[in-house]
Each structure stands twice: as C-alpha cells, then as structure tokens.
PDB file of C-alpha atoms and ligand atoms in Angstrom:
ATOM      1  CA  MET A   1       0.000   0.000   0.000  1.00 64.00           C
ATOM      2  CA  ALA A   2       2.987   2.293   0.607  1.00 61.00           C
ATOM      3  CA  LYS A   3       3.300   2.765  -3.163  1.00 64.00           C
ATOM      4  CA  LEU A   4      -0.163   4.266  -3.269  1.00 66.00           C
ATOM      5  CA  ILE A   5       0.361   6.818  -0.511  1.00 63.00           C
ATOM      6  CA  GLY A   6       0.781  10.338  -1.830  1.00 62.00           C
ATOM      7  CA  LYS A   7      -0.618   9.539  -5.266  1.00 66.00           C
ATOM      8  CA  ASN A   8      -3.352  11.838  -6.495  1.00 80.00           C
ATOM      9  CA  LYS A   9      -6.270   9.464  -6.997  1.00 92.00           C
ATOM     10  CA  ILE A  10      -6.301   5.708  -6.794  1.00 95.00           C
ATOM     11  CA  GLN A  11      -8.403   3.810  -9.330  1.00 97.00           C
ATOM     12  CA  CYS A  12     -10.765   1.720  -7.285  1.00 98.00           C
ATOM     13  CA  ALA A  13     -13.102  -1.211  -7.992  1.00 98.00           C
ATOM     14  CA  VAL A  14     -15.920  -2.356  -5.718  1.00 99.00           C
ATOM     15  CA  PHE A  15     -17.068  -5.999  -5.852  1.00 99.00           C
ATOM     16  CA  ILE A  16     -20.698  -6.643  -4.916  1.00 98.00           C
ATOM     17  CA  SER A  17     -23.333  -9.373  -5.015  1.00 98.00           C
ATOM     18  CA  GLY A  18     -26.418  -7.591  -3.732  1.00 98.00           C
ATOM     19  CA  ARG A  19     -27.857  -4.468  -2.179  1.00 97.00           C
ATOM     20  CA  GLY A  20     -24.782  -2.245  -2.403  1.00 98.00           C
ATOM     21  CA  SER A  21     -25.166   0.075   0.583  1.00 98.00           C
ATOM     22  CA  ASN A  22     -21.398   0.005   1.139  1.00 98.00           C
ATOM     23  CA  LEU A  23     -20.899   0.660  -2.568  1.00 98.00           C
ATOM     24  CA  LYS A  24     -23.044   3.769  -2.147  1.00 98.00           C
ATOM     25  CA  SER A  25     -21.040   5.001   0.810  1.00 98.00           C
ATOM     26  CA  ILE A  26     -17.748   4.421  -1.054  1.00 98.00           C
ATOM     27  CA  TYR A  27     -19.191   6.270  -4.058  1.00 98.00           C
ATOM     28  CA  LYS A  28     -20.232   9.165  -1.828  1.00 98.00           C
ATOM     29  CA  TYR A  29     -16.730   9.321  -0.376  1.00 98.00           C
ATOM     30  CA  SER A  30     -15.158   9.195  -3.866  1.00 98.00           C
ATOM     31  CA  LYS A  31     -17.041  12.356  -4.789  1.00 97.00           C
ATOM     32  CA  LYS A  32     -15.663  14.338  -1.843  1.00 97.00           C
ATOM     33  CA  LYS A  33     -13.131  17.040  -2.622  1.00 93.00           C
ATOM     34  CA  ASP A  34     -10.371  15.460  -0.549  1.00 92.00           C
ATOM     35  CA  SER A  35     -11.142  11.856  -1.542  1.00 95.00           C
ATOM     36  CA  LYS A  36      -8.248   9.605  -2.432  1.00 91.00           C
ATOM     37  CA  ILE A  37     -10.117   7.384  -4.865  1.00 97.00           C
ATOM     38  CA  ASN A  38     -11.829   7.355  -8.194  1.00 97.00           C
ATOM     39  CA  LEU A  39     -14.550   4.720  -8.250  1.00 98.00           C
ATOM     40  CA  GLN A  40     -13.859   3.349 -11.683  1.00 98.00           C
ATOM     41  CA  LEU A  41     -15.506  -0.066 -11.767  1.00 98.00           C
ATOM     42  CA  VAL A  42     -18.154  -2.202 -10.080  1.00 98.00           C
ATOM     43  CA  VAL A  43     -17.826  -5.977 -10.429  1.00 98.00           C
ATOM     44  CA  SER A  44     -20.692  -8.336  -9.643  1.00 98.00           C
ATOM     45  CA  ASN A  45     -21.397 -12.038  -9.914  1.00 98.00           C
ATOM     46  CA  ASN A  46     -25.118 -11.306  -9.790  1.00 98.00           C
ATOM     47  CA  THR A  47     -26.884  -9.739 -12.780  1.00 97.00           C
ATOM     48  CA  ASN A  48     -29.764  -8.699 -10.547  1.00 98.00           C
ATOM     49  CA  ALA A  49     -27.748  -7.033  -7.796  1.00 98.00           C
ATOM     50  CA  PRO A  50     -29.526  -3.781  -6.841  1.00 98.00           C
ATOM     51  CA  GLY A  51     -26.059  -2.259  -6.429  1.00 98.00           C
ATOM     52  CA  LEU A  52     -25.566  -2.607 -10.191  1.00 98.00           C
ATOM     53  CA  THR A  53     -28.591  -0.424 -10.857  1.00 98.00           C
ATOM     54  CA  PHE A  54     -27.075   2.224  -8.622  1.00 98.00           C
ATOM     55  CA  ALA A  55     -23.709   1.961 -10.423  1.00 98.00           C
ATOM     56  CA  LYS A  56     -25.341   2.338 -13.825  1.00 98.00           C
ATOM     57  CA  LYS A  57     -27.335   5.333 -12.623  1.00 98.00           C
ATOM     58  CA  LYS A  58     -24.105   6.971 -11.503  1.00 98.00           C
ATOM     59  CA  LYS A  59     -22.425   6.037 -14.790  1.00 98.00           C
ATOM     60  CA  ILE A  60     -19.807   3.853 -13.144  1.00 98.00           C
ATOM     61  CA  LYS A  61     -18.499   1.067 -15.387  1.00 98.00           C
ATOM     62  CA  THR A  62     -19.853  -2.367 -14.481  1.00 98.00           C
ATOM     63  CA  LYS A  63     -18.606  -5.858 -15.125  1.00 98.00           C
ATOM     64  CA  VAL A  64     -20.912  -8.820 -14.502  1.00 98.00           C
ATOM     65  CA  VAL A  65     -19.306 -12.241 -14.345  1.00 98.00           C
ATOM     66  CA  LYS A  66     -21.684 -15.155 -13.900  1.00 94.00           C
ATOM     67  CA  TYR A  67     -19.223 -17.423 -12.130  1.00 96.00           C
ATOM     68  CA  LYS A  68     -20.123 -20.704 -13.855  1.00 95.00           C
ATOM     69  CA  ASN A  69     -16.427 -21.456 -13.699  1.00 97.00           C
ATOM     70  CA  LYS A  70     -14.285 -19.774 -11.041  1.00 96.00           C
ATOM     71  CA  PHE A  71     -11.029 -19.869 -12.988  1.00 97.00           C
ATOM     72  CA  LYS A  72     -12.512 -18.413 -16.191  1.00 97.00           C
ATOM     73  CA  SER A  73     -14.522 -15.858 -14.247  1.00 98.00           C
ATOM     74  CA  GLU A  74     -11.466 -14.596 -12.432  1.00 98.00           C
ATOM     75  CA  ILE A  75      -9.599 -14.241 -15.732  1.00 98.00           C
ATOM     76  CA  GLN A  76     -12.442 -12.069 -17.006  1.00 98.00           C
ATOM     77  CA  ILE A  77     -12.344  -9.999 -13.837  1.00 98.00           C
ATOM     78  CA  ILE A  78      -8.556  -9.612 -13.986  1.00 98.00           C
ATOM     79  CA  ASN A  79      -8.804  -8.379 -17.583  1.00 98.00           C
ATOM     80  CA  SER A  80     -11.354  -5.829 -16.584  1.00 98.00           C
ATOM     81  CA  LEU A  81      -9.210  -4.696 -13.656  1.00 98.00           C
ATOM     82  CA  LYS A  82      -6.227  -4.295 -15.974  1.00 98.00           C
ATOM     83  CA  ILE A  83      -8.147  -2.328 -18.592  1.00 98.00           C
ATOM     84  CA  ASN A  84      -9.343   0.016 -15.874  1.00 98.00           C
ATOM     85  CA  LYS A  85      -5.920   0.255 -14.181  1.00 97.00           C
ATOM     86  CA  ILE A  86      -7.418  -0.754 -10.842  1.00 98.00           C
ATOM     87  CA  GLU A  87      -5.100  -0.388  -7.852  1.00 97.00           C
ATOM     88  CA  LEU A  88      -7.517  -0.978  -4.993  1.00 98.00           C
ATOM     89  CA  ILE A  89     -10.279  -3.588  -4.750  1.00 98.00           C
ATOM     90  CA  CYS A  90     -12.988  -3.130  -2.123  1.00 98.00           C
ATOM     91  CA  LEU A  91     -15.104  -6.198  -1.447  1.00 98.00           C
ATOM     92  CA  ALA A  92     -18.529  -5.089  -0.260  1.00 98.00           C
ATOM     93  CA  GLY A  93     -20.895  -7.993   0.177  1.00 97.00           C
ATOM     94  CA  PHE A  94     -19.226 -10.007  -2.591  1.00 98.00           C
ATOM     95  CA  MET A  95     -20.404 -13.567  -1.976  1.00 96.00           C
ATOM     96  CA  LYS A  96     -17.725 -15.413  -3.939  1.00 97.00           C
ATOM     97  CA  ILE A  97     -14.460 -16.558  -2.424  1.00 96.00           C
ATOM     98  CA  LEU A  98     -11.485 -15.352  -4.434  1.00 97.00           C
ATOM     99  CA  SER A  99      -8.853 -17.918  -5.403  1.00 97.00           C
ATOM    100  CA  LYS A 100      -5.457 -18.062  -3.760  1.00 97.00           C
ATOM    101  CA  LYS A 101      -3.914 -17.025  -7.097  1.00 97.00           C
ATOM    102  CA  PHE A 102      -6.139 -13.963  -7.376  1.00 98.00           C
ATOM    103  CA  ILE A 103      -5.365 -12.880  -3.820  1.00 98.00           C
ATOM    104  CA  ILE A 104      -1.619 -13.268  -4.342  1.00 97.00           C
ATOM    105  CA  LYS A 105      -1.811 -11.323  -7.609  1.00 97.00           C
ATOM    106  CA  PHE A 106      -3.410  -8.355  -5.837  1.00 96.00           C
ATOM    107  CA  LYS A 107      -1.563  -8.705  -2.569  1.00 92.00           C
ATOM    108  CA  LYS A 108      -2.286  -5.840  -0.136  1.00 93.00           C
ATOM    109  CA  LYS A 109      -4.665  -4.317  -2.679  1.00 97.00           C
ATOM    110  CA  ILE A 110      -7.855  -6.099  -1.668  1.00 98.00           C
ATOM    111  CA  ILE A 111      -9.861  -5.037   1.358  1.00 98.00           C
ATOM    112  CA  ASN A 112     -13.122  -6.368   2.757  1.00 98.00           C
ATOM    113  CA  ILE A 113     -15.822  -5.354   5.210  1.00 98.00           C
ATOM    114  CA  HIS A 114     -17.097  -7.952   7.627  1.00 98.00           C
ATOM    115  CA  PRO A 115     -20.111  -7.585   9.948  1.00 98.00           C
ATOM    116  CA  SER A 116     -18.445  -8.507  13.230  1.00 98.00           C
ATOM    117  CA  LEU A 117     -15.621  -7.350  15.458  1.00 98.00           C
ATOM    118  CA  LEU A 118     -12.916  -9.583  14.010  1.00 98.00           C
ATOM    119  CA  PRO A 119     -11.277 -11.880  14.979  1.00 98.00           C
ATOM    120  CA  LYS A 120     -14.612 -12.807  16.543  1.00 98.00           C
ATOM    121  CA  TYR A 121     -17.265 -14.399  14.333  1.00 98.00           C
ATOM    122  CA  LYS A 122     -15.540 -15.037  11.041  1.00 98.00           C
ATOM    123  CA  GLY A 123     -17.737 -16.444   8.274  1.00 96.00           C
ATOM    124  CA  LEU A 124     -21.518 -16.262   7.965  1.00 96.00           C
ATOM    125  CA  ASN A 125     -24.404 -15.615  10.399  1.00 98.00           C
ATOM    126  CA  THR A 126     -22.338 -13.255  12.527  1.00 98.00           C
ATOM    127  CA  HIS A 127     -25.312 -11.490  14.121  1.00 98.00           C
ATOM    128  CA  GLU A 128     -27.085 -14.698  15.155  1.00 98.00           C
ATOM    129  CA  ARG A 129     -23.905 -15.932  16.807  1.00 98.00           C
ATOM    130  CA  ALA A 130     -23.187 -12.651  18.614  1.00 98.00           C
ATOM    131  CA  ILE A 131     -26.755 -12.604  20.014  1.00 98.00           C
ATOM    132  CA  LYS A 132     -26.606 -16.269  21.020  1.00 98.00           C
ATOM    133  CA  ASN A 133     -23.390 -15.625  22.924  1.00 98.00           C
ATOM    134  CA  LYS A 134     -24.977 -12.644  24.709  1.00 98.00           C
ATOM    135  CA  GLU A 135     -22.267 -10.242  23.576  1.00 98.00           C
ATOM    136  CA  LYS A 136     -22.534  -6.685  24.873  1.00 98.00           C
ATOM    137  CA  TYR A 137     -21.137  -5.309  21.632  1.00 98.00           C
ATOM    138  CA  SER A 138     -20.912  -6.321  18.047  1.00 98.00           C
ATOM    139  CA  GLY A 139     -19.815  -4.215  15.090  1.00 98.00           C
ATOM    140  CA  CYS A 140     -17.871  -4.344  11.875  1.00 98.00           C
ATOM    141  CA  THR A 141     -14.305  -4.588  10.626  1.00 98.00           C
ATOM    142  CA  VAL A 142     -12.465  -3.544   7.480  1.00 98.00           C
ATOM    143  CA  HIS A 143      -9.432  -5.709   6.827  1.00 98.00           C
ATOM    144  CA  PHE A 144      -6.961  -6.656   4.130  1.00 98.00           C
ATOM    145  CA  VAL A 145      -7.860  -9.877   2.360  1.00 98.00           C
ATOM    146  CA  SER A 146      -5.501 -12.765   2.901  1.00 97.00           C
ATOM    147  CA  GLN A 147      -5.780 -16.379   1.870  1.00 94.00           C
ATOM    148  CA  LYS A 148      -7.488 -17.323   5.119  1.00 95.00           C
ATOM    149  CA  LEU A 149     -11.142 -16.277   5.309  1.00 93.00           C
ATOM    150  CA  ASP A 150     -11.737 -13.033   7.282  1.00 94.00           C
ATOM    151  CA  SER A 151      -8.231 -13.207   8.748  1.00 94.00           C
ATOM    152  CA  GLY A 152      -6.119 -10.522   7.043  1.00 97.00           C
ATOM    153  CA  LYS A 153      -4.614  -7.511   8.791  1.00 97.00           C
ATOM    154  CA  ILE A 154      -7.255  -5.337  10.424  1.00 98.00           C
ATOM    155  CA  ILE A 155      -7.504  -1.728   9.215  1.00 98.00           C
ATOM    156  CA  LEU A 156     -10.366  -0.353  11.342  1.00 98.00           C
ATOM    157  CA  LYS A 157     -13.213  -1.586  13.504  1.00 98.00           C
ATOM    158  CA  ARG A 158     -16.387   0.101  14.730  1.00 98.00           C
ATOM    159  CA  LYS A 159     -18.315  -1.059  17.760  1.00 98.00           C
ATOM    160  CA  VAL A 160     -22.098  -1.256  17.953  1.00 98.00           C
ATOM    161  CA  ARG A 161     -24.062  -1.804  21.167  1.00 98.00           C
ATOM    162  CA  LEU A 162     -25.998  -5.045  21.305  1.00 97.00           C
ATOM    163  CA  PHE A 163     -29.261  -4.889  23.272  1.00 98.00           C
ATOM    164  CA  LYS A 164     -31.122  -7.747  24.955  1.00 96.00           C
ATOM    165  CA  SER A 165     -34.123  -7.021  22.748  1.00 97.00           C
ATOM    166  CA  ASP A 166     -32.077  -7.326  19.540  1.00 98.00           C
ATOM    167  CA  THR A 167     -32.986  -9.754  16.780  1.00 98.00           C
ATOM    168  CA  SER A 168     -30.469 -10.546  14.085  1.00 98.00           C
ATOM    169  CA  ALA A 169     -32.435  -8.209  11.781  1.00 98.00           C
ATOM    170  CA  SER A 170     -32.350  -5.246  14.173  1.00 98.00           C
ATOM    171  CA  LEU A 171     -28.669  -5.802  14.906  1.00 98.00           C
ATOM    172  CA  ALA A 172     -27.854  -6.174  11.202  1.00 98.00           C
ATOM    173  CA  LYS A 173     -29.539  -2.838  10.530  1.00 98.00           C
ATOM    174  CA  ARG A 174     -27.492  -1.063  13.216  1.00 98.00           C
ATOM    175  CA  VAL A 175     -24.243  -2.717  12.150  1.00 98.00           C
ATOM    176  CA  LEU A 176     -24.870  -1.814   8.508  1.00 98.00           C
ATOM    177  CA  LYS A 177     -25.116   1.864   9.442  1.00 98.00           C
ATOM    178  CA  ALA A 178     -21.729   1.525  11.147  1.00 98.00           C
ATOM    179  CA  GLU A 179     -20.322  -0.281   8.092  1.00 98.00           C
ATOM    180  CA  ASN A 180     -21.360   2.539   5.802  1.00 98.00           C
ATOM    181  CA  ILE A 181     -19.456   5.000   8.012  1.00 98.00           C
ATOM    182  CA  LEU A 182     -16.449   2.751   8.518  1.00 98.00           C
ATOM    183  CA  TYR A 183     -15.619   1.746   4.932  1.00 98.00           C
ATOM    184  CA  PRO A 184     -14.648   5.226   3.658  1.00 98.00           C
ATOM    185  CA  LEU A 185     -12.679   5.865   6.856  1.00 98.00           C
ATOM    186  CA  ALA A 186     -10.715   2.653   6.318  1.00 98.00           C
ATOM    187  CA  ILE A 187      -9.962   3.541   2.690  1.00 98.00           C
ATOM    188  CA  LYS A 188      -8.795   6.955   3.801  1.00 96.00           C
ATOM    189  CA  LYS A 189      -6.611   5.386   6.454  1.00 96.00           C
ATOM    190  CA  ILE A 190      -4.710   3.038   4.124  1.00 96.00           C
ATOM    191  CA  LEU A 191      -4.160   5.766   1.547  1.00 94.00           C
ATOM    192  CA  THR A 192      -2.979   8.440   3.942  1.00 88.00           C
ATOM    193  CA  LYS A 193       0.331   8.690   5.684  1.00 62.00           C
ATOM    194  CA  ILE A 194      -0.170   8.615   9.419  1.00 47.00           C
TER     195      ILE A 194
HETATM  196  C1  LIG B 201     -22.560  -6.247   4.655  1.00 63.11           C
HETATM  197  O1  LIG B 201     -23.175  -6.561   5.854  1.00 63.11           O
HETATM  198  C2  LIG B 201     -21.117  -6.715   4.645  1.00 63.11           C
HETATM  199  O2  LIG B 201     -20.513  -6.621   5.885  1.00 63.11           O
HETATM  200  C3  LIG B 201     -21.254  -8.147   4.234  1.00 63.11           C
HETATM  201  O3  LIG B 201     -22.277  -8.141   3.271  1.00 63.11           O
HETATM  202  C4  LIG B 201     -23.149  -7.025   3.498  1.00 63.11           C
HETATM  203  C5  LIG B 201     -23.224  -6.219   2.247  1.00 63.11           C
HETATM  204  O4  LIG B 201     -24.151  -5.172   2.335  1.00 63.11           O
HETATM  205  N1  LIG B 201     -20.000  -8.673   3.809  1.00 63.11           N
HETATM  206  P1  LIG B 201     -24.286  -4.112   1.178  1.00 63.11           P
HETATM  207  O5  LIG B 201     -24.535  -4.894  -0.117  1.00 63.11           O
HETATM  208  O6  LIG B 201     -23.028  -3.312   1.102  1.00 63.11           O
HETATM  209  O7  LIG B 201     -25.480  -3.282   1.548  1.00 63.11           O
END
C-alpha cells in the first residue's frame, strides 16, 4: 500500500453481489473534494444485484461475471481490472471466495468489510452468533484480504451496542449503518500517511 500513498487518486473497484449500501457510501466518499479514490468499476457475480442499478445510474463502469467457472470468471475480472488500471479492490458484500492465485496477484490491494468485530465471528451468520453468545457489543471490521477467510490484517473496527431485545435483523440494521461509516474511513486510512 505504501506505493499508493501520496498519489493523487487511486483507481478503485468495488465488488458486490447484492444491495450495495457500502458501494453507495464508497461512491459518496469518492465524490468528496479530498477523496483519495476514483470509483472506476463495479464488479458483480449477480446480474440482478440492486447495487448494479445504482452503479449504472451513476455512470460507473460495471462488469458482470456469472461465475459458472471460477477460474474463467477470475480471468475475465482480472482483464477488466487491468483495462481500468485498478489499484484498490474493495469487497462489499461479494459472496464469492477469491482464489489463492487472485489474492496473491493483488496482494495488499484487496480489502473487505465484515459484519463482526474480528477476529470474533468469522464467516456467515455473525449477528445470530453474537446474540446467542450474549455479547454486549458487536460491530464491523475492514481488513486486508488474505488467503485465510476473514483473517487478514485489520484496518479499522467500529463497535455497535448489542441490546437484549435485539434480533439478528435489528442488529444487522445497526451494524450496517456503522459499516457505511467505517468503509470510507478505512480507505482513507490506508491511503494516507499517518
Ligand atoms: C454487509 O453486511 C457486509 O458486511 C457483508 O455483506 C453485506 C453487504 O451489504 N460482507 P451491502 O450490499 O453493502 O449493503
């Protein structure tokens, strides 16, 4: 990431599979005067992802890859990333696991948001598990992507209070709000000298 610090604007791609609320918050950040990124490309494995509609509305380039074959799909994605000179990949609800090869190729250039306070609750159903364990807090984490699922170096976390009355839906809603705040902050952090 050091190579990217101090550069004017970093060409950024966001990978999505669905709703795209984090995509929206990254887009909003990209439009700020002091933003460090240009949101150049949105990649999705799902033709019907609502996030794609948003991207098209904002005239961001989109690349849909149907993922019938992981290897071939990743080649298509890599080509698209090259054409668009992408230097930073933000995974935001992308439901496909990237291959080891892909992750090595873009080492330290892929980040992800996860709806728990990592290293707690890696994987799926984070909110259900946090509630079941009667946690006082849950939250979200932005981290670099490594070959081990949800285990790369942590960039930033944001805590969210967990109430006794919470259901996984109510907690998910509160955590998502925190995610939408956290993602741009994490991008800013890795692209700014501290
Ligand atoms: C978020 O909860 C994120 O943490 C998880 O998938 C969800 C994506 O939400 N990885 P959105 O599509 O950004 O609204």
